[in-house]
Amino acid sequence: MSRPIVATINQQALRHNLAVVRQAAPHSRVWSVVKANAYGHGIARSWQGLAETDGFALLNLEEAILLREQGWKKPILLLEGFFQSEELALLDRYRLTTSIHSNWQIQALAKAQLSAPLDIYVKINSGMNRLGFRPEQLHAVWKKLRSLENVDEMTLMAHFADAEKADGLIEPLQRIERAAEGLDTPRSLSNSAATLWHPEAHFDWVRPGIVLYGASPSGQWRDIASTGLKPVMTLASEIIGVQQLSAGDGVGYGYRYHASGEQRIGIVACGYADGYPRHAPTGTPISVDGVITRTLGAVSMDMLMVDLTPCPQAGIGSQVELWGEQVKIDDVAHAAGTVGYELMCALAPRVPVEII
Ligand SMILES: *Cc1c(COP(=O)(O)O)cnc(C)c1O
């Protein structure tokens, strides 16, 4: 028998979450963000669950080419554009839309020999100071790009640093709109948080990522609990050992947990080498045979320990959900001091994946 850990990807939940996005932004087209191997879900096995989308947005040329080779004909957006001018030949061949965020990219685009012009997304720095042209540069950049034979449709793109806050878009939107004054351009500004909570920023194309996978852009499940979004990934395993503790007994590396009395604990076949966060402390939620309980002590490479007090009938072979429908990935992430994004992206290659 093989090690009992498995990750399940629910294609129906992807479809459902895309429909939730469409309801939230009914007047916008949707770039479904599938960067980082579809947030760890596996782009090759996940994209068909999102096939109703208007386009896919990602970073890696390899992932873009994979989508084309698997038959995706609609738009693909490279969120960070090309990294070297030589890549423009592939953008041309596979008809990829590229973000333009730096002057060297404009020069490369001007010089390239393309079979047909490319659609571009001109990225403006909304104040986050990551990628993008400064607002006062926008008009000059726009004019230059508009004059290039290699450029077809142009869209204004920006990204928000603080879209999960109610007032997080006021300043950035003002900055963007001031910069774009007089430009007749479509806009794509909204990540998941802005898609859910800031209709004033929806415009022509929204760019949700995390909500498609059923986790919260704020890192807190309660913030999306009423949206109907469904977790897409379930990480499940089984109990492979049981120990009976007495008062004072220690558990795991560093004896980070001590029993205060008689206690049964289960040993789960899942550890940080599977992508479970090593920093998850005692008390992180986990379910055993459908009952929510808690982890105990330090997470080790291949195993972790759980309290069986709330589920005395559980034993070897009992089903464990690390995250999924019952145990929200946001709640595990929160306990471990991180966000659902990081946990899903970190699912380890050694974990077998099933599609349902
Ligand atoms: C990752 C990313 C998104 C999606 O962000 P979510 O918070 O996952 O919705 C959108 N736009 C850009 C430029 C990104 O890098």
Short mmCIF file of C-alpha atoms and ligand atoms in Angstrom, two decimals:
data_model
loop_
_atom_site.label_atom_id
_atom_site.label_comp_id
_atom_site.label_asym_id
_atom_site.label_seq_id
_atom_site.Cartn_x
_atom_site.Cartn_y
_atom_site.Cartn_z
CA MET A 1 0.00 0.00 0.00
CA SER A 2 1.28 3.46 -0.79
CA ARG A 3 1.51 6.37 1.61
CA PRO A 4 -2.07 7.55 2.09
CA ILE A 5 -1.63 11.27 1.40
CA VAL A 6 -3.46 12.77 -1.61
CA ALA A 7 -4.45 16.19 -2.91
CA THR A 8 -7.77 16.41 -4.75
CA ILE A 9 -8.59 19.16 -7.24
CA ASN A 10 -12.29 19.78 -7.70
CA GLN A 11 -12.95 21.06 -11.22
CA GLN A 12 -16.59 21.71 -10.42
CA ALA A 13 -15.51 24.10 -7.65
CA LEU A 14 -13.30 25.98 -10.14
CA ARG A 15 -16.27 26.40 -12.48
CA HIS A 16 -18.45 27.47 -9.60
CA ASN A 17 -15.92 30.04 -8.33
CA LEU A 18 -15.57 31.52 -11.81
CA ALA A 19 -19.36 31.93 -11.86
CA VAL A 20 -19.16 33.70 -8.48
CA VAL A 21 -16.58 36.07 -9.97
CA ARG A 22 -18.84 36.76 -12.95
CA GLN A 23 -21.70 37.60 -10.62
CA ALA A 24 -19.47 39.93 -8.64
CA ALA A 25 -18.24 41.71 -11.78
CA PRO A 26 -21.05 41.26 -14.30
CA HIS A 27 -19.87 43.97 -16.68
CA SER A 28 -16.23 42.96 -16.90
CA ARG A 29 -14.35 40.32 -18.79
CA VAL A 30 -12.27 37.96 -16.67
CA TRP A 31 -8.60 37.13 -16.79
CA SER A 32 -8.32 34.00 -14.66
CA VAL A 33 -4.92 34.15 -13.01
CA VAL A 34 -3.16 30.77 -13.23
CA LYS A 35 0.39 31.85 -12.39
CA ALA A 36 2.56 29.68 -10.14
CA ASN A 37 1.20 26.52 -11.75
CA ALA A 38 -2.38 27.62 -11.07
CA TYR A 39 -1.56 28.53 -7.47
CA GLY A 40 -0.13 25.06 -6.91
CA HIS A 41 -3.20 23.27 -8.32
CA GLY A 42 -1.39 22.29 -11.52
CA ILE A 43 -2.12 24.37 -14.61
CA ALA A 44 -2.32 21.40 -16.98
CA ARG A 45 -4.96 19.65 -14.90
CA SER A 46 -6.86 22.76 -13.74
CA TRP A 47 -7.34 25.07 -16.68
CA GLN A 48 -10.25 23.18 -18.17
CA GLY A 49 -12.25 23.86 -15.03
CA LEU A 50 -11.84 27.54 -15.92
CA ALA A 51 -12.40 27.16 -19.65
CA GLU A 52 -15.38 29.55 -19.52
CA THR A 53 -13.01 32.39 -18.69
CA ASP A 54 -12.22 35.15 -21.20
CA GLY A 55 -8.47 34.76 -20.84
CA PHE A 56 -5.69 33.31 -18.71
CA ALA A 57 -3.07 35.46 -17.00
CA LEU A 58 0.26 34.05 -15.87
CA LEU A 59 4.00 34.75 -15.77
CA ASN A 60 5.93 31.93 -17.36
CA LEU A 61 6.28 31.60 -21.08
CA GLU A 62 6.44 27.82 -20.56
CA GLU A 63 3.00 27.85 -18.93
CA ALA A 64 1.60 30.03 -21.70
CA ILE A 65 2.94 27.68 -24.37
CA LEU A 66 1.55 24.69 -22.49
CA LEU A 67 -1.93 26.26 -22.60
CA ARG A 68 -1.61 26.90 -26.34
CA GLU A 69 -0.39 23.35 -26.95
CA GLN A 70 -3.34 21.98 -24.99
CA GLY A 71 -5.68 23.88 -27.27
CA TRP A 72 -6.47 27.18 -25.52
CA LYS A 73 -7.20 29.71 -28.27
CA LYS A 74 -8.48 32.71 -26.35
CA PRO A 75 -6.18 35.42 -24.92
CA ILE A 76 -3.22 34.80 -22.64
CA LEU A 77 -1.71 37.70 -20.69
CA LEU A 78 1.90 37.69 -19.46
CA LEU A 79 1.54 39.63 -16.21
CA GLU A 80 5.22 40.60 -16.03
CA GLY A 81 5.70 40.78 -19.77
CA PHE A 82 8.79 39.37 -21.45
CA PHE A 83 12.03 39.07 -19.48
CA GLN A 84 14.37 39.13 -22.52
CA SER A 85 13.85 40.65 -25.95
CA GLU A 86 14.52 37.26 -27.61
CA GLU A 87 11.25 36.01 -26.12
CA LEU A 88 9.27 38.32 -28.40
CA ALA A 89 9.55 35.74 -31.18
CA LEU A 90 7.62 33.28 -29.00
CA LEU A 91 5.08 35.92 -27.97
CA ASP A 92 4.52 36.47 -31.68
CA ARG A 93 4.32 32.78 -32.52
CA TYR A 94 1.89 31.94 -29.70
CA ARG A 95 -0.02 35.23 -29.90
CA LEU A 96 0.46 36.29 -26.27
CA THR A 97 -0.63 39.60 -24.79
CA THR A 98 2.22 41.20 -22.88
CA SER A 99 2.44 43.65 -20.06
CA ILE A 100 4.91 46.50 -20.66
CA HIS A 101 6.28 47.99 -17.48
CA SER A 102 9.79 49.25 -18.35
CA ASN A 103 11.46 51.37 -20.99
CA TRP A 104 13.75 48.61 -22.22
CA GLN A 105 10.64 46.61 -23.17
CA ILE A 106 9.40 49.49 -25.31
CA GLN A 107 12.72 49.60 -27.14
CA ALA A 108 12.71 45.82 -27.62
CA LEU A 109 9.17 45.94 -28.95
CA ALA A 110 10.09 48.73 -31.35
CA LYS A 111 12.95 46.69 -32.83
CA ALA A 112 11.27 43.27 -32.97
CA GLN A 113 10.38 41.60 -36.26
CA LEU A 114 6.85 40.34 -35.68
CA SER A 115 4.44 38.60 -38.05
CA ALA A 116 1.58 40.70 -36.66
CA PRO A 117 1.25 43.36 -33.95
CA LEU A 118 0.70 42.28 -30.33
CA ASP A 119 -1.90 43.43 -27.83
CA ILE A 120 -0.23 45.06 -24.87
CA TYR A 121 -1.05 45.99 -21.28
CA VAL A 122 0.69 49.15 -20.16
CA LYS A 123 1.45 48.86 -16.49
CA ILE A 124 1.29 51.89 -14.28
CA ASN A 125 2.63 52.04 -10.72
CA SER A 126 -0.43 52.67 -8.53
CA GLY A 127 1.75 53.56 -5.57
CA MET A 128 2.73 50.03 -4.64
CA ASN A 129 6.20 50.60 -6.13
CA ARG A 130 6.52 47.16 -7.58
CA LEU A 131 6.27 47.07 -11.40
CA GLY A 132 5.08 49.88 -13.63
CA PHE A 133 5.66 53.32 -15.06
CA ARG A 134 5.22 56.31 -12.79
CA PRO A 135 1.92 58.12 -13.34
CA GLU A 136 3.61 61.24 -14.73
CA GLN A 137 5.36 59.10 -17.37
CA LEU A 138 2.17 57.53 -18.64
CA HIS A 139 1.25 59.98 -21.38
CA ALA A 140 4.71 59.93 -22.98
CA VAL A 141 4.92 56.14 -22.72
CA TRP A 142 1.47 55.78 -24.20
CA LYS A 143 2.25 58.03 -27.14
CA LYS A 144 5.47 56.20 -27.89
CA LEU A 145 3.82 52.76 -27.75
CA ARG A 146 0.84 53.92 -29.82
CA SER A 147 3.24 54.92 -32.57
CA LEU A 148 4.78 51.45 -32.87
CA GLU A 149 3.80 49.18 -35.75
CA ASN A 150 4.24 46.16 -33.48
CA VAL A 151 1.49 47.33 -31.12
CA ASP A 152 -2.17 46.50 -31.63
CA GLU A 153 -4.71 47.00 -28.80
CA MET A 154 -3.53 48.84 -25.71
CA THR A 155 -5.02 48.46 -22.23
CA LEU A 156 -4.08 50.28 -19.05
CA MET A 157 -3.13 47.95 -16.23
CA ALA A 158 -2.39 48.52 -12.55
CA HIS A 159 -2.27 46.46 -9.39
CA PHE A 160 -3.38 47.40 -5.86
CA ALA A 161 -1.39 46.97 -2.66
CA ASP A 162 -4.29 47.17 -0.23
CA ALA A 163 -7.51 46.18 -1.99
CA GLU A 164 -8.79 44.14 0.97
CA LYS A 165 -9.30 47.40 2.90
CA ALA A 166 -12.50 49.39 2.49
CA ASP A 167 -10.58 52.62 1.80
CA GLY A 168 -7.57 50.91 0.19
CA LEU A 169 -8.31 52.04 -3.37
CA ILE A 170 -9.12 55.70 -2.87
CA GLU A 171 -5.62 57.05 -3.37
CA PRO A 172 -4.39 54.56 -5.97
CA LEU A 173 -7.52 55.04 -8.10
CA GLN A 174 -7.12 58.82 -7.96
CA ARG A 175 -3.50 58.47 -9.00
CA ILE A 176 -4.39 56.18 -11.89
CA GLU A 177 -7.28 58.30 -13.11
CA ARG A 178 -5.23 61.50 -12.95
CA ALA A 179 -2.48 59.85 -14.98
CA ALA A 180 -4.93 58.42 -17.53
CA GLU A 181 -6.83 61.66 -18.08
CA GLY A 182 -7.44 62.13 -21.77
CA LEU A 183 -6.50 58.56 -22.71
CA ASP A 184 -9.35 56.61 -24.22
CA THR A 185 -8.35 53.18 -22.98
CA PRO A 186 -9.79 50.03 -21.50
CA ARG A 187 -8.57 49.31 -17.98
CA SER A 188 -7.65 46.20 -16.00
CA LEU A 189 -7.00 46.99 -12.36
CA SER A 190 -8.72 44.52 -10.05
CA ASN A 191 -7.25 41.49 -8.30
CA SER A 192 -9.53 39.18 -6.26
CA ALA A 193 -9.98 41.62 -3.39
CA ALA A 194 -10.98 44.48 -5.68
CA THR A 195 -13.19 42.12 -7.70
CA LEU A 196 -15.13 41.14 -4.56
CA TRP A 197 -15.16 44.39 -2.66
CA HIS A 198 -14.56 47.33 -5.03
CA PRO A 199 -16.98 47.46 -7.96
CA GLU A 200 -15.74 51.01 -8.66
CA ALA A 201 -12.48 49.41 -9.86
CA HIS A 202 -13.88 46.67 -12.10
CA PHE A 203 -13.71 48.43 -15.48
CA ASP A 204 -13.15 46.28 -18.59
CA TRP A 205 -11.19 43.26 -17.33
CA VAL A 206 -10.83 41.96 -13.77
CA ARG A 207 -7.89 39.72 -12.82
CA PRO A 208 -8.90 37.39 -9.97
CA GLY A 209 -6.58 34.67 -8.77
CA ILE A 210 -7.02 33.40 -5.22
CA VAL A 211 -10.83 33.47 -5.18
CA LEU A 212 -10.95 31.07 -8.12
CA TYR A 213 -9.27 28.53 -5.86
CA GLY A 214 -11.73 29.20 -3.05
CA ALA A 215 -9.54 31.05 -0.56
CA SER A 216 -9.64 34.56 0.80
CA PRO A 217 -7.61 37.49 -0.55
CA SER A 218 -7.57 38.89 2.98
CA GLY A 219 -6.19 35.66 4.44
CA GLN A 220 -9.33 35.26 6.58
CA TRP A 221 -11.98 32.76 5.56
CA ARG A 222 -14.70 34.68 7.42
CA ASP A 223 -14.28 37.53 4.91
CA ILE A 224 -15.46 35.29 2.05
CA ALA A 225 -17.69 32.91 4.03
CA SER A 226 -20.86 34.50 2.62
CA THR A 227 -19.72 34.65 -1.04
CA GLY A 228 -20.41 31.00 -1.83
CA LEU A 229 -16.81 30.40 -2.96
CA LYS A 230 -15.79 26.75 -2.66
CA PRO A 231 -12.36 25.35 -1.77
CA VAL A 232 -10.86 23.68 -4.83
CA MET A 233 -7.99 21.76 -3.25
CA THR A 234 -8.39 19.16 -0.52
CA LEU A 235 -5.29 17.78 1.15
CA ALA A 236 -6.14 14.51 2.87
CA SER A 237 -4.28 11.71 4.57
CA GLU A 238 -4.79 9.06 7.22
CA ILE A 239 -3.80 8.21 10.74
CA ILE A 240 -0.94 5.71 10.60
CA GLY A 241 -0.21 5.38 14.32
CA VAL A 242 -1.78 5.98 17.73
CA GLN A 243 -0.15 6.74 21.09
CA GLN A 244 -1.66 6.79 24.55
CA LEU A 245 -0.16 9.59 26.66
CA SER A 246 -0.08 10.12 30.42
CA ALA A 247 0.30 13.40 32.28
CA GLY A 248 3.65 15.02 31.52
CA ASP A 249 4.45 12.99 28.38
CA GLY A 250 6.04 15.06 25.59
CA VAL A 251 5.19 14.90 21.88
CA GLY A 252 7.44 15.21 18.83
CA TYR A 253 10.67 17.14 18.20
CA GLY A 254 11.58 19.43 21.07
CA TYR A 255 8.67 17.98 23.13
CA ARG A 256 6.78 21.09 22.10
CA TYR A 257 3.57 19.67 23.57
CA HIS A 258 3.06 17.96 26.91
CA ALA A 259 -0.03 16.04 27.92
CA SER A 260 -1.74 17.30 31.06
CA GLY A 261 -3.47 13.98 31.65
CA GLU A 262 -4.47 10.78 29.88
CA GLN A 263 -4.74 11.55 26.17
CA ARG A 264 -4.92 9.60 22.90
CA ILE A 265 -3.14 11.08 19.95
CA GLY A 266 -2.96 10.11 16.28
CA ILE A 267 0.04 10.23 13.96
CA VAL A 268 -0.83 11.61 10.49
CA ALA A 269 1.06 10.83 7.29
CA CYS A 270 1.65 14.47 6.31
CA GLY A 271 4.55 16.77 7.12
CA TYR A 272 6.30 19.86 5.91
CA ALA A 273 7.87 17.92 3.02
CA ASP A 274 4.32 17.59 1.68
CA GLY A 275 3.75 21.33 1.89
CA TYR A 276 2.09 21.47 5.30
CA PRO A 277 3.45 24.55 7.11
CA ARG A 278 6.17 23.70 9.63
CA HIS A 279 5.21 26.75 11.66
CA ALA A 280 1.68 25.52 12.34
CA PRO A 281 1.55 25.52 16.16
CA THR A 282 -0.29 23.24 18.57
CA GLY A 283 -3.97 24.00 18.10
CA THR A 284 -4.01 24.34 14.31
CA PRO A 285 -7.38 23.01 13.09
CA ILE A 286 -7.47 19.62 11.37
CA SER A 287 -10.25 17.10 10.91
CA VAL A 288 -10.29 13.39 11.76
CA ASP A 289 -13.20 11.27 10.54
CA GLY A 290 -15.14 14.47 9.97
CA VAL A 291 -14.55 15.87 13.47
CA ILE A 292 -12.57 19.10 13.85
CA THR A 293 -9.68 18.66 16.26
CA ARG A 294 -6.19 20.20 16.62
CA THR A 295 -2.56 19.46 15.88
CA LEU A 296 -0.14 18.83 18.74
CA GLY A 297 3.54 19.74 18.92
CA ALA A 298 5.97 20.39 16.08
CA VAL A 299 5.20 19.38 12.50
CA SER A 300 7.93 17.04 11.28
CA MET A 301 9.06 16.35 7.74
CA ASP A 302 6.71 13.46 7.05
CA MET A 303 4.29 13.36 9.98
CA LEU A 304 2.31 15.45 12.39
CA MET A 305 0.34 14.64 15.52
CA VAL A 306 -3.32 15.23 16.33
CA ASP A 307 -5.44 15.22 19.44
CA LEU A 308 -7.98 12.36 19.31
CA THR A 309 -9.88 13.52 22.42
CA PRO A 310 -12.89 14.83 20.42
CA CYS A 311 -13.02 11.66 18.29
CA PRO A 312 -12.37 8.69 20.60
CA GLN A 313 -13.55 6.21 17.95
CA ALA A 314 -10.73 7.25 15.57
CA GLY A 315 -7.72 5.03 15.04
CA ILE A 316 -5.32 3.75 12.41
CA GLY A 317 -6.82 4.29 8.96
CA SER A 318 -9.06 7.17 10.06
CA GLN A 319 -9.47 9.86 7.40
CA VAL A 320 -7.70 13.15 8.00
CA GLU A 321 -8.40 16.43 6.20
CA LEU A 322 -5.46 18.84 6.42
CA TRP A 323 -7.39 21.45 4.44
CA GLY A 324 -10.39 21.46 2.11
CA GLU A 325 -14.15 21.78 2.58
CA GLN A 326 -14.12 21.22 6.32
CA VAL A 327 -10.85 22.78 7.40
CA LYS A 328 -10.37 26.00 5.48
CA ILE A 329 -6.89 26.53 4.09
CA ASP A 330 -7.14 30.13 5.32
CA ASP A 331 -7.59 28.92 8.89
CA VAL A 332 -4.55 26.63 8.70
CA ALA A 333 -2.52 29.42 7.10
CA HIS A 334 -3.65 31.94 9.67
CA ALA A 335 -2.61 29.67 12.54
CA ALA A 336 0.80 29.27 10.89
CA GLY A 337 1.27 33.01 10.36
CA THR A 338 0.87 32.94 6.58
CA VAL A 339 -1.84 33.10 3.91
CA GLY A 340 -3.69 30.47 1.91
CA TYR A 341 -1.81 31.62 -1.22
CA GLU A 342 1.49 30.36 0.18
CA LEU A 343 0.15 26.99 1.31
CA MET A 344 -1.51 26.12 -1.99
CA CYS A 345 1.54 27.21 -4.01
CA ALA A 346 3.77 25.08 -1.76
CA LEU A 347 1.99 21.77 -2.26
CA ALA A 348 4.95 19.44 -2.72
CA PRO A 349 5.52 17.48 -5.94
CA ARG A 350 5.65 14.23 -3.96
CA VAL A 351 1.95 14.52 -3.11
CA PRO A 352 -0.15 12.58 -5.65
CA VAL A 353 -2.96 14.65 -7.15
CA GLU A 354 -6.39 13.44 -8.21
CA ILE A 355 -8.89 15.36 -10.28
CA ILE A 356 -12.59 15.07 -9.56
C1 LIG B 1 -1.26 37.59 -8.79
C2 LIG B 1 -1.83 38.74 -9.52
C3 LIG B 1 -3.22 38.90 -9.59
C4 LIG B 1 -4.20 38.03 -8.85
O1 LIG B 1 -4.12 38.30 -7.48
P1 LIG B 1 -5.13 37.62 -6.44
O2 LIG B 1 -4.89 38.35 -5.16
O3 LIG B 1 -4.72 36.19 -6.34
O4 LIG B 1 -6.47 37.78 -6.98
C5 LIG B 1 -3.70 39.93 -10.37
N1 LIG B 1 -2.85 40.77 -11.03
C6 LIG B 1 -1.51 40.65 -10.94
C7 LIG B 1 -0.65 41.62 -11.67
C8 LIG B 1 -0.96 39.64 -10.19
O5 LIG B 1 0.37 39.53 -10.12
#
